[in-house]
C-alpha atoms as a PDB file:
ATOM      1  CA  MET A   1      19.908 -45.879   2.183  1.00  0.00           C
ATOM      2  CA  MET A   2      19.292 -44.353  -1.223  1.00  0.00           C
ATOM      3  CA  SER A   3      19.817 -40.620  -1.600  1.00  0.00           C
ATOM      4  CA  SER A   4      17.191 -38.335  -3.054  1.00  0.00           C
ATOM      5  CA  PRO A   5      17.321 -37.617  -6.798  1.00  0.00           C
ATOM      6  CA  TRP A   6      16.675 -33.973  -5.867  1.00  0.00           C
ATOM      7  CA  SER A   7      19.198 -31.417  -4.643  1.00  0.00           C
ATOM      8  CA  LYS A   8      19.560 -27.691  -4.034  1.00  0.00           C
ATOM      9  CA  TRP A   9      19.976 -27.374  -7.797  1.00  0.00           C
ATOM     10  CA  SER A  10      16.576 -29.007  -8.340  1.00  0.00           C
ATOM     11  CA  VAL A  11      15.110 -26.403  -6.002  1.00  0.00           C
ATOM     12  CA  TYR A  12      16.985 -23.651  -7.856  1.00  0.00           C
ATOM     13  CA  GLU A  13      15.687 -24.833 -11.253  1.00  0.00           C
ATOM     14  CA  TYR A  14      12.119 -25.177  -9.969  1.00  0.00           C
ATOM     15  CA  MET A  15      12.283 -21.630  -8.585  1.00  0.00           C
ATOM     16  CA  ARG A  16      13.772 -20.300 -11.820  1.00  0.00           C
ATOM     17  CA  HIS A  17      11.120 -21.916 -14.004  1.00  0.00           C
ATOM     18  CA  THR A  18       8.308 -20.800 -11.692  1.00  0.00           C
ATOM     19  CA  TYR A  19       9.650 -17.237 -11.729  1.00  0.00           C
ATOM     20  CA  MET A  20      10.000 -17.204 -15.517  1.00  0.00           C
ATOM     21  CA  ARG A  21       6.430 -18.491 -15.971  1.00  0.00           C
ATOM     22  CA  SER A  22       4.620 -16.479 -13.318  1.00  0.00           C
ATOM     23  CA  GLY A  23       6.851 -13.616 -12.155  1.00  0.00           C
ATOM     24  CA  ARG A  24       6.850 -14.938  -8.582  1.00  0.00           C
ATOM     25  CA  TRP A  25       9.084 -17.354  -6.772  1.00  0.00           C
ATOM     26  CA  PRO A  26       7.961 -20.152  -4.450  1.00  0.00           C
ATOM     27  CA  ASP A  27       8.202 -19.747  -0.693  1.00  0.00           C
ATOM     28  CA  LEU A  28       9.711 -22.263   1.724  1.00  0.00           C
ATOM     29  CA  PRO A  29       6.439 -24.137   2.518  1.00  0.00           C
ATOM     30  CA  GLU A  30       5.767 -24.678  -1.198  1.00  0.00           C
ATOM     31  CA  LEU A  31       9.310 -25.956  -1.754  1.00  0.00           C
ATOM     32  CA  VAL A  32       9.175 -28.302   1.239  1.00  0.00           C
ATOM     33  CA  ASP A  33       5.917 -29.689  -0.151  1.00  0.00           C
ATOM     34  CA  LYS A  34       7.372 -30.043  -3.667  1.00  0.00           C
ATOM     35  CA  PHE A  35      10.675 -31.601  -2.478  1.00  0.00           C
ATOM     36  CA  PRO A  36       9.804 -33.643   0.637  1.00  0.00           C
ATOM     37  CA  THR A  37      12.980 -35.765   0.432  1.00  0.00           C
ATOM     38  CA  VAL A  38      15.352 -32.781   0.325  1.00  0.00           C
ATOM     39  CA  PRO A  39      16.564 -31.640   3.749  1.00  0.00           C
ATOM     40  CA  PRO A  40      15.306 -28.146   4.675  1.00  0.00           C
ATOM     41  CA  ALA A  41      18.876 -26.816   4.889  1.00  0.00           C
ATOM     42  CA  GLU A  42      19.484 -27.883   1.287  1.00  0.00           C
ATOM     43  CA  ILE A  43      16.188 -26.322   0.168  1.00  0.00           C
ATOM     44  CA  LYS A  44      17.312 -23.064   1.778  1.00  0.00           C
ATOM     45  CA  GLU A  45      20.644 -23.315  -0.069  1.00  0.00           C
ATOM     46  CA  GLY A  46      18.766 -23.641  -3.361  1.00  0.00           C
ATOM     47  CA  MET A  47      16.639 -20.631  -2.437  1.00  0.00           C
ATOM     48  CA  GLU A  48      19.765 -18.614  -1.657  1.00  0.00           C
ATOM     49  CA  GLU A  49      21.380 -19.572  -4.972  1.00  0.00           C
ATOM     50  CA  PHE A  50      18.264 -18.482  -6.848  1.00  0.00           C
ATOM     51  CA  GLU A  51      17.985 -15.201  -4.953  1.00  0.00           C
ATOM     52  CA  LEU A  52      21.646 -14.460  -5.731  1.00  0.00           C
ATOM     53  CA  THR A  53      20.840 -14.616  -9.452  1.00  0.00           C
ATOM     54  CA  LEU A  54      18.210 -11.900  -8.975  1.00  0.00           C
ATOM     55  CA  THR A  55      20.206  -9.486  -6.867  1.00  0.00           C
ATOM     56  CA  ILE A  56      22.287  -6.618  -8.108  1.00  0.00           C
ATOM     57  CA  GLY A  57      24.643  -4.233  -6.326  1.00  0.00           C
ATOM     58  CA  GLY A  58      23.254  -2.912  -3.067  1.00  0.00           C
ATOM     59  CA  ASN A  59      21.366  -6.163  -2.405  1.00  0.00           C
ATOM     60  CA  ARG A  60      18.379  -5.005  -4.479  1.00  0.00           C
ATOM     61  CA  ILE A  61      16.285  -7.302  -6.632  1.00  0.00           C
ATOM     62  CA  ALA A  62      16.859  -6.841 -10.371  1.00  0.00           C
ATOM     63  CA  LYS A  63      13.672  -5.882 -12.226  1.00  0.00           C
END
């Protein structure tokens, strides 16, 4: 079985580029649709990595 060319880092990069272009980040249904071969747990890991880059002390989103 061949593994997917996509990973949590693909999800992270897609979220980062979407956020930089539009000021919003994709939700789980959009990411599942965009990356159908990535397991949902790995998509969630990519989402968590992206959200970590936006948080500052006190678990607030950096603006």
